[in-house]
Amino acid sequence: MSESISIKQTIVVRARPDVLYRLALEPRRRVKWDPNLAKAEYQGENARLANNALVRFKFTRRLLGLSFTAKYGQLQAPQRGGWESVRNVGPLEKLTQGWTFKPMPGGTEVTLTLNARVMYRWIRTPIERVLHNMVATTLLELQRSVDAQGAQLLEDMGREMQERQKAEQKAAKEAAKAAKKKR
């Protein structure tokens, strides 16, 4: 009676694979930039990113605020990793998420794969639409959060350079004035 949904999307992000690996898979970092997650925290005393580590996730209200426990697996830093739900996630029997990070010139090719098994056939279409939207927003926000850091860095460097140029111009003016007065 259950129906399967499989979604796979790829984007290129201007960042190193190890940075993206930590951003995408570390729950504390992920909850800061992913608009689909309201909460993400490790369960138990083994609070670090490792195979078989349990994590409690809570989706935002627009995703019905569903809470679930997931178990990390297939972690190979910085190339790939993912998790799968331990029990049902609302109308889903199982929900799995896998990330792959493939280095390439100018950035990293990031592929997000989401697999779900829906309990009832009649709810498959709306759930699939919601999951497609979730995957797209997650990838876009990952790219935006990485680019925002780079954009901020460039902005700061540009501001420092302007200040340095102004200081040099002012020093040159002062030197010219001092040279004029000596004549």
Short mmCIF file of C-alpha atoms in Angstrom, two decimals:
data_model
loop_
_atom_site.label_atom_id
_atom_site.label_comp_id
_atom_site.label_asym_id
_atom_site.label_seq_id
_atom_site.Cartn_x
_atom_site.Cartn_y
_atom_site.Cartn_z
CA MET A 1 0.00 0.00 0.00
CA SER A 2 2.96 2.36 0.54
CA GLU A 3 4.21 4.64 -2.26
CA SER A 4 7.83 5.71 -2.77
CA ILE A 5 9.03 9.21 -3.54
CA SER A 6 12.56 9.91 -4.72
CA ILE A 7 13.93 13.43 -5.26
CA LYS A 8 17.44 14.29 -6.40
CA GLN A 9 18.71 17.80 -7.11
CA THR A 10 22.20 19.14 -7.79
CA ILE A 11 23.71 22.62 -7.62
CA VAL A 12 27.22 24.07 -7.75
CA VAL A 13 28.33 26.08 -4.70
CA ARG A 14 31.47 28.20 -4.49
CA ALA A 15 32.95 26.61 -1.38
CA ARG A 16 35.20 23.74 -0.36
CA PRO A 17 33.59 20.30 0.17
CA ASP A 18 34.66 20.10 3.84
CA VAL A 19 32.93 23.42 4.65
CA LEU A 20 29.72 22.32 2.92
CA TYR A 21 29.89 18.88 4.58
CA ARG A 22 29.90 20.45 8.05
CA LEU A 23 27.20 23.01 7.16
CA ALA A 24 24.84 20.40 5.70
CA LEU A 25 25.32 17.54 8.15
CA GLU A 26 26.15 19.14 11.52
CA PRO A 27 22.70 19.67 13.17
CA ARG A 28 23.64 22.78 15.18
CA ARG A 29 25.01 24.52 12.08
CA ARG A 30 22.23 23.31 9.81
CA VAL A 31 19.42 24.72 11.94
CA LYS A 32 21.00 28.20 11.65
CA TRP A 33 20.64 28.44 7.87
CA ASP A 34 17.97 25.89 6.83
CA PRO A 35 14.49 27.52 6.85
CA ASN A 36 12.82 24.08 6.92
CA LEU A 37 14.18 23.13 10.34
CA ALA A 38 12.97 24.67 13.57
CA LYS A 39 15.17 22.51 15.79
CA ALA A 40 18.01 20.00 15.38
CA GLU A 41 20.01 18.53 18.24
CA TYR A 42 21.91 15.39 19.11
CA GLN A 43 20.21 12.81 21.30
CA GLY A 44 22.22 11.12 24.05
CA GLU A 45 25.73 11.74 25.33
CA ASN A 46 27.54 10.99 22.04
CA ALA A 47 26.96 14.55 20.76
CA ARG A 48 29.08 14.56 17.63
CA LEU A 49 28.76 13.84 13.93
CA ALA A 50 29.38 10.08 13.58
CA ASN A 51 27.78 7.00 12.05
CA ASN A 52 24.77 5.75 14.08
CA ALA A 53 24.49 9.07 15.98
CA LEU A 54 20.85 9.91 16.77
CA VAL A 55 19.50 13.39 16.09
CA ARG A 56 16.10 14.95 16.92
CA PHE A 57 14.76 17.11 14.11
CA LYS A 58 11.72 19.36 14.17
CA PHE A 59 10.36 20.86 10.97
CA THR A 60 8.92 24.37 10.84
CA ARG A 61 5.18 25.03 11.07
CA ARG A 62 4.74 25.21 7.31
CA LEU A 63 5.96 21.60 7.23
CA LEU A 64 3.38 20.74 9.93
CA GLY A 65 5.95 21.06 12.73
CA LEU A 66 6.68 17.34 12.59
CA SER A 67 9.29 16.02 15.03
CA PHE A 68 11.28 12.88 14.40
CA THR A 69 14.48 11.05 15.29
CA ALA A 70 17.01 10.24 12.60
CA LYS A 71 20.12 8.08 12.58
CA TYR A 72 23.24 9.19 10.71
CA GLY A 73 24.90 6.77 8.31
CA GLN A 74 27.26 6.52 5.33
CA LEU A 75 29.36 9.40 6.64
CA GLN A 76 32.55 9.84 4.62
CA ALA A 77 33.94 13.29 5.29
CA PRO A 78 34.03 15.44 3.16
CA GLN A 79 32.47 13.46 0.27
CA ARG A 80 29.09 12.24 1.47
CA GLY A 81 26.76 11.59 4.36
CA GLY A 82 23.15 11.35 5.32
CA TRP A 83 20.51 10.15 7.73
CA GLU A 84 17.32 8.12 7.85
CA SER A 85 14.33 8.38 10.14
CA VAL A 86 14.10 5.81 12.92
CA ARG A 87 10.26 5.78 13.03
CA ASN A 88 7.37 7.30 11.10
CA VAL A 89 7.49 11.01 10.20
CA GLY A 90 3.80 11.96 10.13
CA PRO A 91 2.32 10.31 7.00
CA LEU A 92 5.75 8.99 5.96
CA GLU A 93 6.87 5.48 6.90
CA LYS A 94 10.49 6.40 6.23
CA LEU A 95 12.40 9.54 5.30
CA THR A 96 16.05 9.47 4.22
CA GLN A 97 18.34 12.30 3.20
CA GLY A 98 21.70 11.90 1.48
CA TRP A 99 24.31 14.50 0.56
CA THR A 100 27.23 14.14 -1.86
CA PHE A 101 29.95 16.74 -2.31
CA LYS A 102 32.05 16.48 -5.48
CA PRO A 103 34.94 18.95 -5.77
CA MET A 104 35.27 20.71 -9.12
CA PRO A 105 37.07 23.81 -10.42
CA GLY A 106 35.54 26.92 -8.86
CA GLY A 107 33.52 25.15 -6.19
CA THR A 108 31.72 21.96 -5.25
CA GLU A 109 28.89 20.06 -6.91
CA VAL A 110 26.34 19.40 -4.16
CA THR A 111 23.70 16.71 -4.67
CA LEU A 112 20.83 16.32 -2.22
CA THR A 113 18.80 13.11 -2.44
CA LEU A 114 15.58 12.70 -0.50
CA ASN A 115 13.71 9.40 -0.38
CA ALA A 116 10.39 8.91 1.34
CA ARG A 117 7.84 6.16 1.64
CA VAL A 118 4.27 7.44 1.98
CA MET A 119 1.77 5.32 3.92
CA TYR A 120 -1.26 6.13 1.75
CA ARG A 121 -1.49 6.55 -2.02
CA TRP A 122 -3.98 9.47 -1.83
CA ILE A 123 -1.50 11.71 0.01
CA ARG A 124 1.48 11.00 -2.27
CA THR A 125 1.05 13.99 -4.63
CA PRO A 126 0.76 16.76 -2.00
CA ILE A 127 3.59 15.26 0.07
CA GLU A 128 5.79 14.98 -3.02
CA ARG A 129 5.16 18.66 -3.83
CA VAL A 130 6.10 19.68 -0.26
CA LEU A 131 9.27 17.56 -0.35
CA HIS A 132 10.34 19.00 -3.74
CA ASN A 133 9.91 22.49 -2.30
CA MET A 134 11.87 21.50 0.81
CA VAL A 135 14.82 20.15 -1.22
CA ALA A 136 14.93 23.24 -3.46
CA THR A 137 14.82 25.73 -0.57
CA THR A 138 17.44 23.75 1.37
CA LEU A 139 19.90 23.81 -1.54
CA LEU A 140 19.26 27.50 -2.31
CA GLU A 141 19.70 28.50 1.33
CA LEU A 142 22.92 26.47 1.57
CA GLN A 143 24.26 28.35 -1.45
CA ARG A 144 23.02 31.67 -0.08
CA SER A 145 24.58 31.12 3.37
CA VAL A 146 27.97 30.24 1.85
CA ASP A 147 27.85 33.12 -0.64
CA ALA A 148 26.73 35.52 2.10
CA GLN A 149 29.94 34.76 4.01
CA GLY A 150 32.02 35.32 0.87
CA ALA A 151 30.09 38.47 -0.02
CA GLN A 152 30.59 39.84 3.50
CA LEU A 153 34.31 39.09 3.32
CA LEU A 154 34.62 40.87 -0.03
CA GLU A 155 32.64 43.84 1.30
CA ASP A 156 34.88 44.11 4.37
CA MET A 157 38.04 43.86 2.25
CA GLY A 158 36.71 46.57 -0.11
CA ARG A 159 35.92 48.87 2.81
CA GLU A 160 39.42 48.39 4.30
CA MET A 161 41.00 49.15 0.91
CA GLN A 162 38.94 52.37 0.55
CA GLU A 163 39.98 53.50 4.03
CA ARG A 164 43.63 52.78 3.24
CA GLN A 165 43.41 54.75 -0.03
CA LYS A 166 41.79 57.71 1.79
CA ALA A 167 44.53 57.64 4.42
CA GLU A 168 47.22 57.56 1.69
CA GLN A 169 45.56 60.48 -0.16
CA LYS A 170 45.33 62.47 3.05
CA ALA A 171 49.00 61.77 3.83
CA ALA A 172 49.97 62.83 0.29
CA LYS A 173 48.01 66.10 0.68
CA GLU A 174 49.67 66.79 4.02
CA ALA A 175 53.09 66.11 2.48
CA ALA A 176 52.31 68.44 -0.44
CA LYS A 177 51.20 71.20 1.98
CA ALA A 178 54.32 70.73 4.07
CA ALA A 179 56.51 70.88 0.93
CA LYS A 180 54.74 74.13 -0.18
CA LYS A 181 55.30 75.78 3.19
CA LYS A 182 59.05 75.03 3.09
CA ARG A 183 59.46 77.05 -0.14
#
